[in-house]
Short mmCIF file of C-alpha atoms in Angstrom, two decimals:
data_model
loop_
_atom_site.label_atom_id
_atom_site.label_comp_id
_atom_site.label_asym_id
_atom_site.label_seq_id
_atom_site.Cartn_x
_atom_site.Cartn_y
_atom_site.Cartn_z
CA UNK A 1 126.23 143.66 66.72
CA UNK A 2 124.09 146.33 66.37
CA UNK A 3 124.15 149.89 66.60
CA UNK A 4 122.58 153.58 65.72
CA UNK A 5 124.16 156.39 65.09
CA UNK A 6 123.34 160.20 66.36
CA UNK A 7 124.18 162.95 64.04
CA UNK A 8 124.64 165.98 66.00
CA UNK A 9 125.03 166.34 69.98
CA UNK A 10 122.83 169.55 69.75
CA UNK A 11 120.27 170.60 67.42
CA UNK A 12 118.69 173.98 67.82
CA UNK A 13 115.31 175.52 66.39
CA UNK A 14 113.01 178.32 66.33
CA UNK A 15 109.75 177.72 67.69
CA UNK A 16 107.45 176.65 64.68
CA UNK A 17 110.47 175.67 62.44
CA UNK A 18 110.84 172.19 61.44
CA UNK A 19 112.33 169.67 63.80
CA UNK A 20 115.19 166.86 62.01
CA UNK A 21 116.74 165.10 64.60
CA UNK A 22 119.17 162.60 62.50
CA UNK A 23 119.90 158.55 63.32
CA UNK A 24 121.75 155.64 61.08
CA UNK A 25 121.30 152.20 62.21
CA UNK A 26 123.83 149.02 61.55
CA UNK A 27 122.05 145.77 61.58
CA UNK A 28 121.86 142.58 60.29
CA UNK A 29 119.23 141.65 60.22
CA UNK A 30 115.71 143.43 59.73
CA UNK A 31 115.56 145.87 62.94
CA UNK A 32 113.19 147.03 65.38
CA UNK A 33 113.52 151.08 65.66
CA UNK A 34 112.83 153.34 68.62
CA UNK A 35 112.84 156.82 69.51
CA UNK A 36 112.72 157.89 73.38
CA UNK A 37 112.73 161.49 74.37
CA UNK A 38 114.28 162.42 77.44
CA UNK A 39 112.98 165.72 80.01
CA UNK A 40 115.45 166.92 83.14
CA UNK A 41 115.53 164.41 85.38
CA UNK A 42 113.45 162.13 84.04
CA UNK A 43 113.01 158.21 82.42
CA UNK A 44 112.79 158.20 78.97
CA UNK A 45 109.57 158.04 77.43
CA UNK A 46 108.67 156.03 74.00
CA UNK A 47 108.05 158.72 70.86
CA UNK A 48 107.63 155.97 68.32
CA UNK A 49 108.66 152.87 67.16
CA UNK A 50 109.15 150.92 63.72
CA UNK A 51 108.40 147.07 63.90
CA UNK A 52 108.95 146.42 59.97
CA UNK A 53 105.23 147.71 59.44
CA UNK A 54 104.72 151.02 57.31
CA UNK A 55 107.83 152.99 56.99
CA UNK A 56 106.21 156.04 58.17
CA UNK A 57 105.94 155.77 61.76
CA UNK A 58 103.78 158.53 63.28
CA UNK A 59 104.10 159.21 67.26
CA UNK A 60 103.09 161.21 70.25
CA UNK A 61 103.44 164.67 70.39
CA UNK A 62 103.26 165.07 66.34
CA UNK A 63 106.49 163.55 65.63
CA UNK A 64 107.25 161.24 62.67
CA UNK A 65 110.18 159.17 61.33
CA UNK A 66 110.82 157.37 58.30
CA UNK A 67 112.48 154.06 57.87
CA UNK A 68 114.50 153.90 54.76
CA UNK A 69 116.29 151.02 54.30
CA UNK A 70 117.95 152.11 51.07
CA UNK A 71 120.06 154.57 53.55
CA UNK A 72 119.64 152.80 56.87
CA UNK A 73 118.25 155.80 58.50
CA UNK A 74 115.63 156.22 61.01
CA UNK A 75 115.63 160.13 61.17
CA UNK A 76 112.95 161.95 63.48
CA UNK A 77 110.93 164.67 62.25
CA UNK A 78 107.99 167.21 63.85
CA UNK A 79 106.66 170.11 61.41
CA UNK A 80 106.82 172.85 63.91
CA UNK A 81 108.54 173.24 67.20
CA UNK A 82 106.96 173.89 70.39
CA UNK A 83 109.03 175.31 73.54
CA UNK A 84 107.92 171.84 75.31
CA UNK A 85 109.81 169.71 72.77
CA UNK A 86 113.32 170.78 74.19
CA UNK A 87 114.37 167.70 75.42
CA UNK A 88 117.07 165.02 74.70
CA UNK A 89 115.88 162.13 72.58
CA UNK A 90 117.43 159.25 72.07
CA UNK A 91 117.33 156.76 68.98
CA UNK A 92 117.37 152.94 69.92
CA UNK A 93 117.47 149.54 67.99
CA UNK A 94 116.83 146.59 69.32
CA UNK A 95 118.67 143.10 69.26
CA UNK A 96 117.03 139.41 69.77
CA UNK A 97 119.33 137.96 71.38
CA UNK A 98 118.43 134.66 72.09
CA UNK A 99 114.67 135.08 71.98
CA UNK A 100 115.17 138.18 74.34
CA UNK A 101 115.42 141.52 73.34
CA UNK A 102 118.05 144.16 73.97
CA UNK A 103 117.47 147.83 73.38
CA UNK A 104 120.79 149.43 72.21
CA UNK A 105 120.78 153.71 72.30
CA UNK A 106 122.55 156.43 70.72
CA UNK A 107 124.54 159.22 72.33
CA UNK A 108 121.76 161.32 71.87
CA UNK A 109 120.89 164.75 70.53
CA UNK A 110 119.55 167.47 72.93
CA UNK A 111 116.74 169.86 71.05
CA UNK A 112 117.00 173.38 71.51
CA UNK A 113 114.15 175.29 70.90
CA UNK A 114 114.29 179.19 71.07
CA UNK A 115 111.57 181.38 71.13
CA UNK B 1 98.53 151.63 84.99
CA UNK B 2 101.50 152.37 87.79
CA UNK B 3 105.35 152.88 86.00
CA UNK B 4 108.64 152.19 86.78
CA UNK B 5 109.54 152.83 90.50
CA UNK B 6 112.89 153.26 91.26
CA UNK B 7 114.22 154.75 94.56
CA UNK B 8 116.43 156.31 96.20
CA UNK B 9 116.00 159.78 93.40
CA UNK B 10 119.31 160.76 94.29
CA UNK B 11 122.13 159.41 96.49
CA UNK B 12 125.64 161.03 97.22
CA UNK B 13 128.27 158.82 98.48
CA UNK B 14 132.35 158.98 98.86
CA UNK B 15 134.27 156.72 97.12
CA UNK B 16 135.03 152.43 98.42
CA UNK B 17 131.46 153.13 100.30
CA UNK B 18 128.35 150.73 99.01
CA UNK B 19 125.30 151.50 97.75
CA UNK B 20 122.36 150.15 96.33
CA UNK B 21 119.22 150.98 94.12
CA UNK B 22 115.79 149.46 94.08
CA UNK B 23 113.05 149.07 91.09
CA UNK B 24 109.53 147.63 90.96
CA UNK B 25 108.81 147.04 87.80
CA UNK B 26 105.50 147.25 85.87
CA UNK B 27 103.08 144.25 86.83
CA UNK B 28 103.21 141.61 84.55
CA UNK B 29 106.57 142.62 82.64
CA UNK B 30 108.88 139.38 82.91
CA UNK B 31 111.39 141.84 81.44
CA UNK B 32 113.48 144.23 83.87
CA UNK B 33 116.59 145.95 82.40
CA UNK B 34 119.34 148.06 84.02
CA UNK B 35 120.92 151.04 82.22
CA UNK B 36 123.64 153.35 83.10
CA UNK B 37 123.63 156.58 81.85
CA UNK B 38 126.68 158.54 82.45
CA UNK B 39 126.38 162.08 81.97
CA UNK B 40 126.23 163.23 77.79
CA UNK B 41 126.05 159.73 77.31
CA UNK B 42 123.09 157.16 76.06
CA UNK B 43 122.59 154.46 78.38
CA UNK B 44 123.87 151.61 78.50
CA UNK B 45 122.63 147.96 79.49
CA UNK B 46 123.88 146.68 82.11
CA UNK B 47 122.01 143.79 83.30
CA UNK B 48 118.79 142.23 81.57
CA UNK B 49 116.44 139.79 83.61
CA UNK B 50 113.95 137.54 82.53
CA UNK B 51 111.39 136.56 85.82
CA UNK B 52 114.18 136.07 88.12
CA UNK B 53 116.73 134.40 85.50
CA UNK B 54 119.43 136.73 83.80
CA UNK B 55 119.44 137.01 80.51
CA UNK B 56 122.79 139.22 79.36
CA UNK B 57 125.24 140.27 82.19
CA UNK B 58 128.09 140.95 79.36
CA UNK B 59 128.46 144.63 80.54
CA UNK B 60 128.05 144.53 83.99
CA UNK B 61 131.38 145.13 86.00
CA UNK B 62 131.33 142.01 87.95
CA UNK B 63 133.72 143.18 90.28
CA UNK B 64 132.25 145.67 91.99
CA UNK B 65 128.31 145.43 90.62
CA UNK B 66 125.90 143.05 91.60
CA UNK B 67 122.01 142.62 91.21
CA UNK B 68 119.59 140.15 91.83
CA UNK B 69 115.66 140.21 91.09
CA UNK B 70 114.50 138.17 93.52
CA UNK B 71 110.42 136.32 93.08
CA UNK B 72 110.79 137.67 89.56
CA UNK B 73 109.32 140.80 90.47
CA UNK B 74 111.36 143.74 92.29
CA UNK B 75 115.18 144.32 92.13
CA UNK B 76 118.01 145.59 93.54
CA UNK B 77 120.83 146.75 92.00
CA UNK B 78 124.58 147.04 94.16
CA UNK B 79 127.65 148.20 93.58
CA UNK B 80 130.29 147.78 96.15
CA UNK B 81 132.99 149.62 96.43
CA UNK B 82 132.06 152.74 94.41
CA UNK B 83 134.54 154.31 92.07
CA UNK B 84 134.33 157.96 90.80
CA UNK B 85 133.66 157.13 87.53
CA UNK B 86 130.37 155.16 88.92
CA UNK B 87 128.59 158.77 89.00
CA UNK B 88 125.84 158.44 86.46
CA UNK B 89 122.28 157.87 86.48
CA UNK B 90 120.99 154.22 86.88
CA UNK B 91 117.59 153.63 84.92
CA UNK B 92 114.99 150.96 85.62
CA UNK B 93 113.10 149.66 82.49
CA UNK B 94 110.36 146.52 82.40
CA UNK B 95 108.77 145.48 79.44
CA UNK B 96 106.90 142.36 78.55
CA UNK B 97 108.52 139.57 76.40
CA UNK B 98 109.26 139.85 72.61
CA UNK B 99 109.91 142.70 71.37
CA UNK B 100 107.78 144.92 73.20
CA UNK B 101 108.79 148.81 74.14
CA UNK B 102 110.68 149.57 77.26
CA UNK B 103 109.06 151.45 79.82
CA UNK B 104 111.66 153.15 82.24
CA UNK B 105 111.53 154.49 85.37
CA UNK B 106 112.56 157.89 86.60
CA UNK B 107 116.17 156.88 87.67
CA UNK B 108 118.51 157.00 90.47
CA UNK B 109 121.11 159.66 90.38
CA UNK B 110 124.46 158.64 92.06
CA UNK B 111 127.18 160.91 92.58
CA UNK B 112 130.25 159.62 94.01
CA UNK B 113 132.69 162.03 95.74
#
C-alpha cells in the first residue's frame, strides 16, 4: 500500500523567510502527488499536484514542490512567507485501486508564521 | 462552479444517540469520498462511491457507520450509536473519475459527549 510521510508536526517561520514543509512517499508504482492546505474550520483546498509530468510542480499561492524520485520526496516549498500562509497542509498520494482512485494523507504539518 | 456542501457545520450529541451528515457533491463528479479527520490527525477514507455503487468500504466501521448515496448524486453519511472516540470532523470530497483532484467540502464537526 501506499503512503507519505510528514516530517515535522509544526513548522514555524518569519514572515518573508523561506517556507520547507517536508513529505516522503512509499509507492509502488509511479505515484500521483498532492498537496492540500488546510485554514480553521475549513475543507482542504488543492496547492498542487504532480501527475508524472515535470518534476517541478508550481501551485497557487507561490508554492512549489519537487518530485525526486531518487529520494522519494515530494517536499513543499514558497520563497517568502506571508501571515496568510499559516495553515495546516497536508501531503497526499494517490492509489488506483481498481481503476478508482484513493487519496491517502499525511498527519500533517501546521505552518507557523510570525511576524 | 458551486463546491462541496456538507451540512449540519457542527453537531453535539451524547454518546449511543444517532446522527447523520449530508453532502451534495459537485455536479458531474461520479466520485464522492468520506474522510474522517480526528483532531491532529490527516483524514482518513472512509467510504468511496462511484455514482451510487461503492467502491472501497475497507475502513468504514460497519458496525456502527453506514452511508448510502442514493441517484448517484447526494449522500448521507450515519453512524448509529455514537462512541466518544467518533468526535472528529467528517469531510465530503467529489471528484470526477481517474485520477482527478479531490474537491472537499467544508466538513461536519461532531463532538460526542
Amino acid at each position: 500500500a501506499q503512503s507519505v510521510t510528514q516530517l515535522g508536526s509544526h513548522v514555524s517561520v518569519s514572515e518573508g523567510a523561506l517556507v520547507l514543509l517536508r513529505c516522503n512517499y512509499s509507492s509502488s508504482v509511479p505515484p500521483y502527488l498532492f498537496w492540500y492546505v488546510q485554514y480553521p474550520n475549513q475543507g482542504l483546498q488543492l496547492l498542487l499536484k504532480y501527475t508524472s509530468a515535470a518534476t517541478l510542480v508550481k501551485g497557487i499561492n507561490g508554492f512549489e514542490a519537487e518530485f525526486k524520485k531518487s529520494e522519494t520526496s515530494f517536499h513543499l516549498t514558497k520563497p517568502s512567507a506571508h501571515m496568510s500562509d499559516a495553515a495546516e497542509y497536508f501531503c497526499a498520494v494517490s492509489e488506483l485501486n481498481t481503476g478508482f482512485q484513493k487519496l491517502v494523507f499525511g498527519t500533517g504539518t501546521r505552518l507557523l508564521v510570525s511576524p | 462552479e458551486a463546491g462541496v456542501a456538507q451540512s449540519p457545520r457542527y453537531k453535539i450529541i451524547e454518546k449511543r444517540q444517532s446522527v447523520a451528515f449530508w453532502c451534495n457533491p459537485i455536479s458531474g463528479h461520479a466520485t464522492l469520498y468520506w474522510y474522517q479527520q480526528i483532531l491532529g490527525q490527516g483524514p482518513k477514507l472512509l467510504i468511496q462511491f462511484q455514482n451510487n455503487g461503492v467502491v472501497d468500504d475497507s475502513q468504514l466501521p460497519k458496525d456502527r457507520f453506514s452511508a448510502e448515496r442514493l441517484k448517484g448524486v447526494d449522500s448521507t453519511l450515519k453512524i448509529q450509536p455514537a462512541k466518544l472516540e467518533d468526535s472528529a470532523v467528517y469531510l465530503c470530497a467529489s471528484s470526477l473519475v481517474g485520477r482527478s483532484p479531490l474537491h472537499f467540502g467544508n466538513g461536519t464537526r461532531l463532538t460526542v459527549t
